[in-house]
mmCIF file of C-alpha atoms in Angstrom:
data_model
loop_
_atom_site.group_PDB
_atom_site.id
_atom_site.type_symbol
_atom_site.label_atom_id
_atom_site.label_comp_id
_atom_site.label_asym_id
_atom_site.label_seq_id
_atom_site.Cartn_x
_atom_site.Cartn_y
_atom_site.Cartn_z
ATOM 1 C CA UNK A 30 -28.428 48.472 28.739
ATOM 2 C CA UNK A 31 -28.057 49.000 24.986
ATOM 3 C CA UNK A 32 -24.450 47.809 25.154
ATOM 4 C CA UNK A 33 -25.598 44.628 26.939
ATOM 5 C CA UNK A 34 -28.259 43.922 24.278
ATOM 6 C CA UNK A 35 -25.764 44.423 21.458
ATOM 7 C CA UNK A 36 -23.366 42.020 23.168
ATOM 8 C CA UNK A 37 -26.121 39.401 23.569
ATOM 9 C CA UNK A 38 -27.153 39.809 19.937
ATOM 10 C CA UNK A 39 -23.540 39.348 18.838
ATOM 11 C CA UNK A 40 -23.231 36.302 21.092
ATOM 12 C CA UNK A 41 -26.387 34.728 19.653
ATOM 13 C CA UNK A 42 -25.272 35.537 16.133
ATOM 14 C CA UNK A 43 -21.832 34.028 16.783
ATOM 15 C CA UNK A 44 -23.425 30.823 18.107
ATOM 16 C CA UNK A 45 -25.739 30.614 15.101
ATOM 17 C CA UNK A 46 -22.811 31.062 12.706
ATOM 18 C CA UNK A 47 -20.799 28.406 14.548
ATOM 19 C CA UNK A 48 -23.679 25.930 14.410
ATOM 20 C CA UNK A 49 -24.190 26.593 10.720
ATOM 21 C CA UNK A 50 -20.478 26.279 9.930
ATOM 22 C CA UNK A 51 -20.134 23.161 12.088
ATOM 23 C CA UNK A 52 -22.972 21.508 10.191
ATOM 24 C CA UNK A 53 -21.415 22.437 6.855
ATOM 25 C CA UNK A 54 -18.026 21.025 7.866
ATOM 26 C CA UNK A 55 -19.625 17.886 9.271
ATOM 27 C CA UNK A 56 -21.637 17.177 6.107
ATOM 28 C CA UNK A 57 -19.083 18.237 3.498
ATOM 29 C CA UNK A 58 -15.766 17.270 5.121
ATOM 30 C CA UNK A 59 -15.963 15.049 8.203
ATOM 31 C CA UNK A 60 -18.522 12.435 7.102
ATOM 32 C CA UNK A 61 -17.128 12.065 3.535
ATOM 33 C CA UNK A 62 -13.624 11.795 5.005
ATOM 34 C CA UNK A 63 -14.756 8.999 7.343
ATOM 35 C CA UNK A 64 -16.378 7.165 4.419
ATOM 36 C CA UNK A 65 -13.233 7.501 2.356
ATOM 37 C CA UNK A 66 -11.031 6.327 5.209
ATOM 38 C CA UNK A 67 -13.318 3.312 5.714
ATOM 39 C CA UNK A 68 -12.725 2.477 2.055
ATOM 40 C CA UNK A 69 -8.935 2.353 2.490
ATOM 41 C CA UNK A 70 -7.568 -0.934 3.819
ATOM 42 C CA UNK A 71 -4.863 -1.180 6.444
ATOM 43 C CA UNK A 72 -1.272 -1.619 5.353
ATOM 44 C CA UNK A 73 -0.299 -5.305 5.461
ATOM 45 C CA UNK A 74 2.768 -7.312 6.405
ATOM 46 C CA UNK A 75 2.473 -9.271 3.172
ATOM 47 C CA UNK A 76 2.682 -8.216 -0.449
ATOM 48 C CA UNK A 77 1.513 -5.776 -1.840
ATOM 49 C CA UNK A 78 1.769 -4.143 1.629
ATOM 50 C CA UNK A 79 0.447 -0.645 0.830
ATOM 51 C CA UNK A 80 -3.050 0.460 1.911
ATOM 52 C CA UNK A 81 -5.524 -0.109 -0.902
ATOM 53 C CA UNK A 82 -8.358 2.192 -1.954
ATOM 54 C CA UNK A 83 -11.570 0.465 -2.947
ATOM 55 C CA UNK A 84 -11.974 -2.979 -4.481
ATOM 56 C CA UNK A 85 -9.543 -5.707 -3.399
ATOM 57 C CA UNK A 86 -8.798 -6.631 -7.007
ATOM 58 C CA UNK A 87 -9.066 -3.368 -8.903
ATOM 59 C CA UNK A 88 -8.530 -0.714 -6.228
ATOM 60 C CA UNK A 89 -5.545 1.616 -6.312
ATOM 61 C CA UNK A 90 -2.774 1.480 -3.751
ATOM 62 C CA UNK A 91 -2.501 4.533 -1.536
ATOM 63 C CA UNK A 92 1.049 5.935 -1.621
ATOM 64 C CA UNK A 93 1.046 9.666 -0.946
ATOM 65 C CA UNK A 94 -1.859 11.035 -2.998
ATOM 66 C CA UNK A 95 -4.331 13.516 -1.567
ATOM 67 C CA UNK A 96 -7.570 12.127 -0.211
ATOM 68 C CA UNK A 97 -10.514 12.674 -2.560
ATOM 69 C CA UNK A 98 -12.067 14.995 0.019
ATOM 70 C CA UNK A 99 -8.961 17.190 -0.116
ATOM 71 C CA UNK A 100 -9.618 17.780 -3.811
ATOM 72 C CA UNK A 101 -13.409 17.986 -3.910
ATOM 73 C CA UNK A 102 -13.750 20.322 -0.897
ATOM 74 C CA UNK A 103 -10.355 21.975 -1.041
ATOM 75 C CA UNK A 104 -11.280 25.229 0.757
ATOM 76 C CA UNK A 105 -13.458 23.721 3.484
ATOM 77 C CA UNK A 106 -11.000 20.868 4.058
ATOM 78 C CA UNK A 107 -8.162 23.332 4.585
ATOM 79 C CA UNK A 108 -10.305 25.424 6.934
ATOM 80 C CA UNK A 109 -11.327 22.378 8.980
ATOM 81 C CA UNK A 110 -7.805 20.984 9.256
ATOM 82 C CA UNK A 111 -6.103 24.291 10.047
ATOM 83 C CA UNK A 112 -8.716 25.958 12.258
ATOM 84 C CA UNK A 113 -10.975 23.332 13.833
ATOM 85 C CA UNK A 114 -9.312 19.895 13.855
ATOM 86 C CA UNK A 115 -7.740 18.529 17.025
ATOM 87 C CA UNK A 116 -3.983 18.256 17.422
ATOM 88 C CA UNK A 117 -4.311 14.454 17.317
ATOM 89 C CA UNK A 118 -6.174 14.565 14.001
ATOM 90 C CA UNK A 119 -3.686 16.963 12.421
ATOM 91 C CA UNK A 120 -0.717 14.852 13.481
ATOM 92 C CA UNK A 121 -2.229 11.487 12.531
ATOM 93 C CA UNK A 122 -3.186 12.875 9.101
ATOM 94 C CA UNK A 123 0.337 14.220 8.600
ATOM 95 C CA UNK A 124 2.084 11.026 9.710
ATOM 96 C CA UNK A 125 -0.260 8.692 7.836
ATOM 97 C CA UNK A 126 0.693 10.384 4.565
ATOM 98 C CA UNK A 127 4.351 10.639 5.526
ATOM 99 C CA UNK A 128 4.671 6.946 6.393
ATOM 100 C CA UNK A 129 2.721 5.841 3.301
ATOM 101 C CA UNK A 130 5.206 7.711 1.134
ATOM 102 C CA UNK A 131 8.116 6.209 3.071
ATOM 103 C CA UNK A 132 6.652 2.721 2.709
ATOM 104 C CA UNK A 133 6.192 3.140 -1.039
ATOM 105 C CA UNK A 134 9.803 4.283 -1.397
ATOM 106 C CA UNK A 135 11.064 1.493 0.872
ATOM 107 C CA UNK A 136 9.222 -1.168 -1.158
ATOM 108 C CA UNK A 137 10.627 0.162 -4.438
ATOM 109 C CA UNK A 138 14.141 0.278 -3.005
ATOM 110 C CA UNK A 139 13.858 -3.254 -1.588
ATOM 111 C CA UNK A 140 12.545 -4.570 -4.916
ATOM 112 C CA UNK A 141 15.485 -2.983 -6.705
ATOM 113 C CA UNK A 142 17.901 -4.708 -4.320
ATOM 114 C CA UNK A 143 16.118 -8.051 -4.727
ATOM 115 C CA UNK A 144 16.195 -7.721 -8.516
ATOM 116 C CA UNK A 145 19.957 -7.074 -8.497
ATOM 117 C CA UNK A 146 20.453 -9.990 -6.102
ATOM 118 C CA UNK A 147 18.446 -12.385 -8.297
ATOM 119 C CA UNK A 148 20.066 -11.258 -11.533
ATOM 120 C CA UNK A 149 23.520 -11.788 -10.098
ATOM 121 C CA UNK A 150 22.787 -15.203 -8.590
ATOM 122 C CA UNK A 151 20.565 -16.662 -11.306
ATOM 123 C CA UNK A 152 22.954 -15.696 -14.072
ATOM 124 C CA UNK A 153 25.459 -18.173 -12.595
ATOM 125 C CA UNK A 154 22.921 -20.893 -13.421
ATOM 126 C CA UNK A 155 22.291 -19.524 -16.935
ATOM 127 C CA UNK A 156 18.889 -18.219 -15.869
ATOM 128 C CA UNK A 157 17.886 -14.765 -17.070
ATOM 129 C CA UNK A 158 15.293 -12.413 -15.607
ATOM 130 C CA UNK A 159 13.162 -11.135 -18.480
ATOM 131 C CA UNK A 160 9.670 -9.784 -19.003
ATOM 132 C CA UNK A 161 6.998 -11.328 -21.257
ATOM 133 C CA UNK A 162 7.971 -9.424 -24.386
ATOM 134 C CA UNK A 163 11.670 -10.199 -24.022
ATOM 135 C CA UNK A 164 10.955 -13.893 -23.458
ATOM 136 C CA UNK A 165 8.799 -14.120 -26.578
ATOM 137 C CA UNK A 166 11.490 -12.408 -28.657
ATOM 138 C CA UNK A 167 14.038 -14.988 -27.526
ATOM 139 C CA UNK A 168 11.633 -17.824 -28.299
ATOM 140 C CA UNK A 169 11.064 -16.435 -31.815
ATOM 141 C CA UNK A 170 14.833 -16.773 -32.321
ATOM 142 C CA UNK A 171 14.539 -20.415 -31.205
ATOM 143 C CA UNK A 172 17.040 -19.717 -28.449
ATOM 144 C CA UNK A 173 17.205 -22.463 -25.833
ATOM 145 C CA UNK A 174 17.272 -20.685 -22.505
ATOM 146 C CA UNK A 175 15.807 -20.501 -19.017
ATOM 147 C CA UNK A 176 14.151 -17.281 -17.901
ATOM 148 C CA UNK A 177 12.183 -15.785 -15.050
ATOM 149 C CA UNK A 178 9.702 -13.048 -15.586
ATOM 150 C CA UNK A 179 10.643 -9.804 -13.945
ATOM 151 C CA UNK A 180 7.663 -10.211 -11.630
ATOM 152 C CA UNK A 181 9.597 -12.914 -9.770
ATOM 153 C CA UNK A 182 10.910 -9.976 -7.732
ATOM 154 C CA UNK A 183 7.413 -9.392 -6.333
ATOM 155 C CA UNK A 184 7.145 -13.097 -5.607
ATOM 156 C CA UNK A 185 10.423 -13.216 -3.669
ATOM 157 C CA UNK A 186 9.432 -10.080 -1.725
ATOM 158 C CA UNK A 187 6.122 -11.790 -0.857
ATOM 159 C CA UNK A 188 8.038 -14.822 0.412
ATOM 160 C CA UNK A 189 10.341 -12.649 2.518
ATOM 161 C CA UNK A 190 7.433 -10.760 4.079
ATOM 162 C CA UNK A 191 5.585 -13.988 4.938
ATOM 163 C CA UNK A 192 8.665 -15.995 5.952
ATOM 164 C CA UNK A 193 7.613 -18.543 3.348
ATOM 165 C CA UNK A 194 9.056 -21.442 1.407
ATOM 166 C CA UNK A 195 8.560 -21.963 -2.318
ATOM 167 C CA UNK A 196 6.707 -24.842 -3.977
ATOM 168 C CA UNK A 197 5.854 -25.592 -7.595
ATOM 169 C CA UNK A 198 2.185 -24.856 -8.276
ATOM 170 C CA UNK A 199 1.752 -26.226 -11.803
ATOM 171 C CA UNK A 200 3.416 -26.504 -15.176
ATOM 172 C CA UNK A 201 2.196 -26.283 -18.759
ATOM 173 C CA UNK A 202 2.774 -24.721 -22.172
ATOM 174 C CA UNK A 203 3.951 -21.106 -22.226
ATOM 175 C CA UNK A 204 4.427 -20.131 -25.894
ATOM 176 C CA UNK A 205 5.298 -22.083 -29.061
ATOM 177 C CA UNK A 206 5.773 -25.347 -27.157
ATOM 178 C CA UNK A 207 8.081 -23.714 -24.615
ATOM 179 C CA UNK A 208 7.155 -24.965 -21.184
ATOM 180 C CA UNK A 209 6.571 -23.060 -17.957
ATOM 181 C CA UNK A 210 6.481 -23.676 -14.224
ATOM 182 C CA UNK A 211 4.302 -21.470 -12.012
ATOM 183 C CA UNK A 212 5.205 -21.177 -8.347
ATOM 184 C CA UNK A 213 3.321 -20.731 -5.113
ATOM 185 C CA UNK A 214 4.584 -20.372 -1.576
ATOM 186 C CA UNK A 215 3.611 -21.654 1.849
ATOM 187 C CA UNK A 216 3.689 -19.034 4.596
ATOM 188 C CA UNK A 217 4.822 -19.649 8.175
ATOM 189 C CA UNK A 218 1.251 -20.560 9.197
ATOM 190 C CA UNK A 219 1.046 -23.261 6.530
ATOM 191 C CA UNK A 220 -1.230 -21.362 4.123
ATOM 192 C CA UNK A 221 -0.674 -21.733 0.387
ATOM 193 C CA UNK A 222 -0.382 -18.502 -1.594
ATOM 194 C CA UNK A 223 -0.386 -18.346 -5.358
ATOM 195 C CA UNK A 224 1.550 -15.980 -7.572
ATOM 196 C CA UNK A 225 0.211 -15.415 -11.104
ATOM 197 C CA UNK A 226 3.516 -14.103 -12.430
ATOM 198 C CA UNK A 227 6.323 -16.126 -10.821
ATOM 199 C CA UNK A 228 7.072 -18.141 -13.944
ATOM 200 C CA UNK A 229 10.100 -20.152 -15.037
ATOM 201 C CA UNK A 230 10.288 -20.817 -18.798
ATOM 202 C CA UNK A 231 12.389 -23.395 -20.643
ATOM 203 C CA UNK A 232 12.413 -25.356 -23.897
ATOM 204 C CA UNK A 233 12.084 -28.596 -21.963
ATOM 205 C CA UNK A 234 11.027 -29.214 -18.371
ATOM 206 C CA UNK A 235 11.221 -32.649 -16.804
ATOM 207 C CA UNK A 236 10.926 -33.779 -13.172
ATOM 208 C CA UNK A 237 14.642 -33.248 -12.576
ATOM 209 C CA UNK A 238 14.416 -29.693 -13.908
ATOM 210 C CA UNK A 239 11.420 -28.983 -11.659
ATOM 211 C CA UNK A 240 13.277 -30.186 -8.574
ATOM 212 C CA UNK A 241 16.402 -28.286 -9.594
ATOM 213 C CA UNK A 242 14.545 -24.990 -10.002
ATOM 214 C CA UNK A 243 12.533 -25.402 -6.793
ATOM 215 C CA UNK A 244 15.663 -26.187 -4.762
ATOM 216 C CA UNK A 245 17.557 -23.299 -6.323
ATOM 217 C CA UNK A 246 14.795 -20.821 -5.532
ATOM 218 C CA UNK A 247 14.522 -21.923 -1.918
ATOM 219 C CA UNK A 248 18.296 -21.749 -1.562
ATOM 220 C CA UNK A 249 18.288 -18.184 -2.884
ATOM 221 C CA UNK A 250 15.312 -17.333 -0.689
ATOM 222 C CA UNK A 251 17.225 -18.426 2.418
ATOM 223 C CA UNK A 252 20.149 -16.208 1.411
ATOM 224 C CA UNK A 253 17.760 -13.335 0.708
ATOM 225 C CA UNK A 254 16.141 -13.673 4.153
ATOM 226 C CA UNK A 255 19.446 -12.868 5.818
ATOM 227 C CA UNK A 256 20.540 -10.288 3.251
ATOM 228 C CA UNK A 257 17.292 -8.280 3.367
ATOM 229 C CA UNK A 258 16.392 -8.827 7.017
ATOM 230 C CA UNK A 259 16.764 -5.132 7.917
ATOM 231 C CA UNK A 260 14.754 -4.016 4.881
ATOM 232 C CA UNK A 261 11.857 -6.291 5.843
ATOM 233 C CA UNK A 262 11.962 -5.078 9.460
ATOM 234 C CA UNK A 263 11.776 -1.463 8.251
ATOM 235 C CA UNK A 264 8.748 -2.344 6.125
ATOM 236 C CA UNK A 265 7.063 -3.977 9.142
ATOM 237 C CA UNK A 266 7.731 -0.851 11.254
ATOM 238 C CA UNK A 267 6.245 1.459 8.615
ATOM 239 C CA UNK A 268 3.168 -0.782 8.319
ATOM 240 C CA UNK A 269 2.603 -0.499 12.086
ATOM 241 C CA UNK A 270 2.992 3.294 12.002
ATOM 242 C CA UNK A 271 0.568 3.676 9.093
ATOM 243 C CA UNK A 272 -2.112 1.553 10.745
ATOM 244 C CA UNK A 273 -1.649 3.275 14.110
ATOM 245 C CA UNK A 274 -2.123 6.740 12.589
ATOM 246 C CA UNK A 275 -5.019 5.589 10.410
ATOM 247 C CA UNK A 276 -6.761 4.319 13.557
ATOM 248 C CA UNK A 277 -6.166 7.608 15.423
ATOM 249 C CA UNK A 278 -7.378 9.606 12.428
ATOM 250 C CA UNK A 279 -10.579 7.558 12.257
ATOM 251 C CA UNK A 280 -11.221 7.848 16.005
ATOM 252 C CA UNK A 281 -10.747 11.626 15.957
ATOM 253 C CA UNK A 282 -13.019 12.062 12.940
ATOM 254 C CA UNK A 283 -15.748 10.028 14.659
ATOM 255 C CA UNK A 284 -15.569 12.455 17.584
ATOM 256 C CA UNK A 285 -16.111 15.355 15.190
ATOM 257 C CA UNK A 286 -19.000 13.529 13.548
ATOM 258 C CA UNK A 287 -20.928 13.749 16.832
ATOM 259 C CA UNK A 288 -19.550 17.020 18.210
ATOM 260 C CA UNK A 289 -22.277 19.699 18.352
ATOM 261 C CA UNK A 290 -20.087 22.792 17.971
ATOM 262 C CA UNK A 291 -16.553 22.845 16.555
ATOM 263 C CA UNK A 292 -13.941 24.891 18.395
ATOM 264 C CA UNK A 293 -11.610 27.341 16.694
ATOM 265 C CA UNK A 294 -12.033 30.573 14.782
ATOM 266 C CA UNK A 295 -12.031 31.222 11.053
ATOM 267 C CA UNK A 296 -13.268 33.777 8.548
ATOM 268 C CA UNK A 297 -16.579 31.929 8.097
ATOM 269 C CA UNK A 298 -17.781 32.706 11.624
ATOM 270 C CA UNK A 299 -16.614 36.304 11.916
ATOM 271 C CA UNK A 300 -19.345 38.768 12.787
ATOM 272 C CA UNK A 301 -18.653 42.464 12.096
#
C-alpha cells in the first residue's frame, strides 16, 4: 500500500514538473521563436533574394546567424530542441539554416562571376567598372571615360532573376558636370523596377550615347542569361527549400504553442 502511494506521489510530482517545464518552454522559447520567425520574410526569386529580418528597408538579411532566441535563452532553447522538439521541427530548423548559408554563398559566387563577365566585356567598349570613390578620383584628373559603378553587378543579377530587360530610367548631373544615366528594368510580367545604383557616367551623354549604352547592356544581359542559367536555377531551388523548411518550422512551432504537455525527458523534470 505504501509502495503504491509513493508511486502515485511520484507520478503526480512528475506531471506537475512537466506542466511547469512545458509552460516555461512555451513562454520563453516557443512563442518568442514564432514571433521571430514571423518577422523574417520568405526568400525571394528576385534580388536581394535572402530572407530579411525586420523592416523592409533597414532590416538585416538572414544568412546563417543564430536566431535571437538561440542567444537570449541559450540553455532552454538547447533543451527544447534536443529533448522535446519533434523530428520535423529539428530537421526543418537544421535545413533552413543550411540552405540560407548555401544561398548566401551561391549569391556571392554568382555575383563574382557576373562581375568578371562584365569587366571582360565592357572593357572592350572602353567602359570600366568602378565604385563611387574611384569614379570621383578619375573625374578630378579630368579623365574622359565611361564607367559603371560596381553595384551594376547587383542590377544585372536582379535582371537575371526576374528575366528582365533594361531601360533607361533618367539622366542628370553626376559630379563636376559629368553626366550620368540611371537604369531600371522591366520584369517578365511588365512591372518596372528601379535600381538606385546602376549608373553609367560619362563626360558627355547625348541621345546616341543613351541608345548605345542601353543596347549594349541588353546585349550583354542576353549573353548573361545563357551563361548563368544554371546559377540562377540553383538560386531558385535554394529559395524553394528555404521557404519550404521555414513553413514546416512555423507549423511545428504552432503545434507546440497549443500542446498541453511536451514529450521527452530532461534534467529539469527529474524527480529523485
